[in-house]
Amino acid sequence: MTGESSIPIGDVLRPKITRRVGCWNVRTLYQTGKLAQVVREMEYYKIELLGVSEARWTARYNSAFAKLTAVVCYAPTDDAEDEEKISFYDSQQKVIDDTPSHDVLLILGDLNAKVGKCNQGKETIMGQQGIGECTNNGERLCTFCQENDLVIGGTIFMHKDIHKTTWNSPDGHTKNQIDHIIINKRWRSSLLDVVAKQGADVGSDHSLVLAKIKLKLRKSRKKDQRPPPINIQKLKDTKTLRSFQLKIQNKFSTLMEHPDEIDMETFNKRQKDQLQAEYRAIDREVKRSARADRKAYTEKLAYEAEQAASKQDMQTLYRITKTLAGKFQSSELPIKDKQGNVLSKEEDILKRWKEHFEEVFNMKDPENETIILPATDTLDIDTDPPSIEEVKKAIAKLKNGKAAGIDQIHAELLKAEEYWTPPILTNILQKIWESEETPSFWKTGLIVKLPKKGDLSNCNNYRGIMLLSVTMKVLSGVRLDRIAEVTDPLLRQEQAGFRKGKSCADQIFALRQILEQSNEWNSPLYINFIDFTKAFDSVNRLP
């Protein structure tokens, strides 16, 4: 029988208070003195919520931060009929479906399921700290957790085996981990520990399973943060690419036919409502098929990763591995100020990074000013507004797989649609060229810090890269092509930097040829390698 208790008035979960929650199969409470024993053990271990099996109940507790839904259950054993097992998990599924998604969900009890220690293909729902081998009931439990984004707490935390086993056979030789405390993945970080207490005794062959929970709330996002990145990998799919092209054509064709009659606010609202309706319909369809397709999707990703590794496609391999791992490592490591003091507050860390990059990008003027002789010849460089052919050429030269600027426009998006995009972008660039006024977001770059080596608390051991607008790079590409066309014939043959047909691979080949010839003829050879500190960042910016 399952019932819902009334909601207590006080807060059960709070961010600064650690709560102790347990589950225990005490077999029965009808024995004389058994209830008093359980209460005594609860007081000794300071347990505030205890799920007692073989009982079955559901309770929802109040909190100012997040409500707690506790589900205490008892699952059929491995020897039970399949119909009984299916009925049990169907009833649990109904309870979970009725639980609000924002609640902290705890499933406590004797689930009679050994999940083992091998978590291959189950990394999102369990760790490698289980014991034994996975049984049929264990597979059912793992599938149930995968379908509902649940995490089996007893398999995550490292303890000795004696503190993992929850059931001892009467002969004392067989020990299993079949009692579990499960939490929804959304609140996984709030689960601090799960351990079996062998010292608790109420005359049962099951051990007390104790969990520590302290509510961890997600930091609220700031309004000025970057929007989620666009998954441009979808454009590789022919169907997706065609759909993107049709939407671009439909959107711009409407604007071109009635440029003065359409209110942009009304147009955007219609587009938003239409997209939201499409999203809701697709979302419902995806949720229906997600459970059946989850395993096939994982196997497909693993196959693609294997193929990418055989083709040396490291970008695709890294992307798939990151998706399969499902892990995120925060890059916000503590750093030190100039005096070597560790900074912990977010404001102090941001000020230190601002100070560091200001020093890197704004070098002091050199003591001896460089003497640059005036040019004797005037170069005939085209200064007319960019043509559509030049824009198409510049778009084609953009490299794929590169990060976008703050406008989130990727090179793949510009290349995906070839009918409307080039002429509209050419029109925009021509207006910018003639007015000599660039958009504000062209002047704003996003600095991303990449660790190099050494002590990562030192800002000097990071390399900063600037993410700029891709549309700005199109105009820059047009100008660079015009300049290179005139200046390239005037450069020395030995000049290799940033010249067509003289890549880094070509220079390495030439250097190897020189080394081989020098070794063959036993002639002396002197090579000078110069590594300038932050060479491109520290160039003096002339007024």
PDB file of N, CA, C and O in Angstrom, residues 218-245:
ATOM      1  N   ARG A 218      22.099  25.271  -7.600  1.00  0.00           N
ATOM      2  CA  ARG A 218      22.838  25.740  -8.763  1.00  0.00           C
ATOM      3  C   ARG A 218      22.929  27.249  -8.748  1.00  0.00           C
ATOM      4  O   ARG A 218      21.964  27.945  -8.443  1.00  0.00           O
ATOM      5  N   LYS A 219      24.099  27.757  -9.091  1.00  0.00           N
ATOM      6  CA  LYS A 219      24.289  29.193  -9.150  1.00  0.00           C
ATOM      7  C   LYS A 219      23.449  29.775 -10.283  1.00  0.00           C
ATOM      8  O   LYS A 219      23.438  29.254 -11.389  1.00  0.00           O
ATOM      9  N   SER A 220      22.739  30.836  -9.967  1.00  0.00           N
ATOM     10  CA  SER A 220      21.883  31.456 -10.989  1.00  0.00           C
ATOM     11  C   SER A 220      22.726  32.062 -12.088  1.00  0.00           C
ATOM     12  O   SER A 220      23.776  32.662 -11.832  1.00  0.00           O
ATOM     13  N   ARG A 221      22.266  31.908 -13.315  1.00  0.00           N
ATOM     14  CA  ARG A 221      22.997  32.430 -14.460  1.00  0.00           C
ATOM     15  C   ARG A 221      22.820  33.934 -14.576  1.00  0.00           C
ATOM     16  O   ARG A 221      21.747  34.472 -14.311  1.00  0.00           O
ATOM     17  N   LYS A 222      23.866  34.600 -14.955  1.00  0.00           N
ATOM     18  CA  LYS A 222      23.770  36.026 -15.195  1.00  0.00           C
ATOM     19  C   LYS A 222      23.176  36.282 -16.573  1.00  0.00           C
ATOM     20  O   LYS A 222      23.333  35.505 -17.497  1.00  0.00           O
ATOM     21  N   LYS A 223      22.507  37.404 -16.679  1.00  0.00           N
ATOM     22  CA  LYS A 223      21.802  37.707 -17.915  1.00  0.00           C
ATOM     23  C   LYS A 223      22.752  37.956 -19.082  1.00  0.00           C
ATOM     24  O   LYS A 223      22.389  37.776 -20.228  1.00  0.00           O
ATOM     25  N   ASP A 224      23.980  38.380 -18.763  1.00  0.00           N
ATOM     26  CA  ASP A 224      24.889  38.722 -19.849  1.00  0.00           C
ATOM     27  C   ASP A 224      25.755  37.546 -20.285  1.00  0.00           C
ATOM     28  O   ASP A 224      26.693  37.723 -21.045  1.00  0.00           O
ATOM     29  N   GLN A 225      25.446  36.337 -19.793  1.00  0.00           N
ATOM     30  CA  GLN A 225      26.242  35.191 -20.203  1.00  0.00           C
ATOM     31  C   GLN A 225      25.908  34.781 -21.633  1.00  0.00           C
ATOM     32  O   GLN A 225      24.855  35.128 -22.167  1.00  0.00           O
ATOM     33  N   ARG A 226      26.814  34.023 -22.232  1.00  0.00           N
ATOM     34  CA  ARG A 226      26.630  33.590 -23.611  1.00  0.00           C
ATOM     35  C   ARG A 226      25.468  32.619 -23.732  1.00  0.00           C
ATOM     36  O   ARG A 226      25.217  31.830 -22.841  1.00  0.00           O
ATOM     37  N   PRO A 227      24.747  32.671 -24.835  1.00  0.00           N
ATOM     38  CA  PRO A 227      23.683  31.679 -25.057  1.00  0.00           C
ATOM     39  C   PRO A 227      24.286  30.302 -25.305  1.00  0.00           C
ATOM     40  O   PRO A 227      25.481  30.175 -25.578  1.00  0.00           O
ATOM     41  N   PRO A 228      23.473  29.245 -25.201  1.00  0.00           N
ATOM     42  CA  PRO A 228      24.004  27.900 -25.455  1.00  0.00           C
ATOM     43  C   PRO A 228      24.578  27.797 -26.859  1.00  0.00           C
ATOM     44  O   PRO A 228      24.057  28.400 -27.800  1.00  0.00           O
ATOM     45  N   PRO A 229      25.681  27.077 -27.034  1.00  0.00           N
ATOM     46  CA  PRO A 229      26.281  26.960 -28.365  1.00  0.00           C
ATOM     47  C   PRO A 229      25.371  26.223 -29.342  1.00  0.00           C
ATOM     48  O   PRO A 229      24.607  25.341 -28.964  1.00  0.00           O
ATOM     49  N   ILE A 230      25.452  26.611 -30.601  1.00  0.00           N
ATOM     50  CA  ILE A 230      24.654  25.986 -31.648  1.00  0.00           C
ATOM     51  C   ILE A 230      25.345  24.704 -32.101  1.00  0.00           C
ATOM     52  O   ILE A 230      26.546  24.690 -32.353  1.00  0.00           O
ATOM     53  N   ASN A 231      24.584  23.638 -32.192  1.00  0.00           N
ATOM     54  CA  ASN A 231      25.138  22.352 -32.626  1.00  0.00           C
ATOM     55  C   ASN A 231      25.228  22.340 -34.153  1.00  0.00           C
ATOM     56  O   ASN A 231      24.322  21.867 -34.845  1.00  0.00           O
ATOM     57  N   ILE A 232      26.323  22.871 -34.674  1.00  0.00           N
ATOM     58  CA  ILE A 232      26.487  22.963 -36.123  1.00  0.00           C
ATOM     59  C   ILE A 232      26.790  21.608 -36.756  1.00  0.00           C
ATOM     60  O   ILE A 232      26.747  21.475 -37.984  1.00  0.00           O
ATOM     61  N   GLN A 233      27.064  20.589 -35.933  1.00  0.00           N
ATOM     62  CA  GLN A 233      27.314  19.258 -36.484  1.00  0.00           C
ATOM     63  C   GLN A 233      26.075  18.696 -37.186  1.00  0.00           C
ATOM     64  O   GLN A 233      26.180  17.838 -38.057  1.00  0.00           O
ATOM     65  N   LYS A 234      24.888  19.211 -36.825  1.00  0.00           N
ATOM     66  CA  LYS A 234      23.662  18.740 -37.446  1.00  0.00           C
ATOM     67  C   LYS A 234      23.592  19.091 -38.926  1.00  0.00           C
ATOM     68  O   LYS A 234      22.864  18.465 -39.689  1.00  0.00           O
ATOM     69  N   LEU A 235      24.350  20.121 -39.337  1.00  0.00           N
ATOM     70  CA  LEU A 235      24.321  20.519 -40.743  1.00  0.00           C
ATOM     71  C   LEU A 235      24.965  19.473 -41.644  1.00  0.00           C
ATOM     72  O   LEU A 235      24.814  19.529 -42.860  1.00  0.00           O
ATOM     73  N   LYS A 236      25.707  18.533 -41.063  1.00  0.00           N
ATOM     74  CA  LYS A 236      26.294  17.465 -41.872  1.00  0.00           C
ATOM     75  C   LYS A 236      25.230  16.495 -42.371  1.00  0.00           C
ATOM     76  O   LYS A 236      25.453  15.776 -43.336  1.00  0.00           O
ATOM     77  N   ASP A 237      24.093  16.462 -41.696  1.00  0.00           N
ATOM     78  CA  ASP A 237      22.986  15.614 -42.112  1.00  0.00           C
ATOM     79  C   ASP A 237      22.239  16.297 -43.257  1.00  0.00           C
ATOM     80  O   ASP A 237      21.842  17.459 -43.161  1.00  0.00           O
ATOM     81  N   THR A 238      22.065  15.590 -44.350  1.00  0.00           N
ATOM     82  CA  THR A 238      21.453  16.171 -45.557  1.00  0.00           C
ATOM     83  C   THR A 238      20.041  16.666 -45.282  1.00  0.00           C
ATOM     84  O   THR A 238      19.652  17.751 -45.733  1.00  0.00           O
ATOM     85  N   LYS A 239      19.268  15.904 -44.527  1.00  0.00           N
ATOM     86  CA  LYS A 239      17.886  16.296 -44.234  1.00  0.00           C
ATOM     87  C   LYS A 239      17.850  17.569 -43.397  1.00  0.00           C
ATOM     88  O   LYS A 239      17.052  18.484 -43.661  1.00  0.00           O
ATOM     89  N   THR A 240      18.710  17.642 -42.384  1.00  0.00           N
ATOM     90  CA  THR A 240      18.762  18.836 -41.538  1.00  0.00           C
ATOM     91  C   THR A 240      19.222  20.047 -42.333  1.00  0.00           C
ATOM     92  O   THR A 240      18.710  21.155 -42.171  1.00  0.00           O
ATOM     93  N   LEU A 241      20.236  19.852 -43.196  1.00  0.00           N
ATOM     94  CA  LEU A 241      20.733  20.943 -44.023  1.00  0.00           C
ATOM     95  C   LEU A 241      19.642  21.477 -44.937  1.00  0.00           C
ATOM     96  O   LEU A 241      19.477  22.703 -45.087  1.00  0.00           O
ATOM     97  N   ARG A 242      18.891  20.581 -45.558  1.00  0.00           N
ATOM     98  CA  ARG A 242      17.812  21.011 -46.448  1.00  0.00           C
ATOM     99  C   ARG A 242      16.734  21.777 -45.685  1.00  0.00           C
ATOM    100  O   ARG A 242      16.220  22.790 -46.166  1.00  0.00           O
ATOM    101  N   SER A 243      16.390  21.298 -44.484  1.00  0.00           N
ATOM    102  CA  SER A 243      15.403  21.990 -43.662  1.00  0.00           C
ATOM    103  C   SER A 243      15.877  23.386 -43.279  1.00  0.00           C
ATOM    104  O   SER A 243      15.105  24.347 -43.300  1.00  0.00           O
ATOM    105  N   PHE A 244      17.169  23.511 -42.959  1.00  0.00           N
ATOM    106  CA  PHE A 244      17.738  24.822 -42.616  1.00  0.00           C
ATOM    107  C   PHE A 244      17.668  25.768 -43.818  1.00  0.00           C
ATOM    108  O   PHE A 244      17.305  26.940 -43.687  1.00  0.00           O
ATOM    109  N   GLN A 245      18.005  25.258 -45.006  1.00  0.00           N
ATOM    110  CA  GLN A 245      17.957  26.087 -46.203  1.00  0.00           C
ATOM    111  C   GLN A 245      16.541  26.575 -46.503  1.00  0.00           C
ATOM    112  O   GLN A 245      16.329  27.744 -46.857  1.00  0.00           O
TER     113      GLN A 245
END
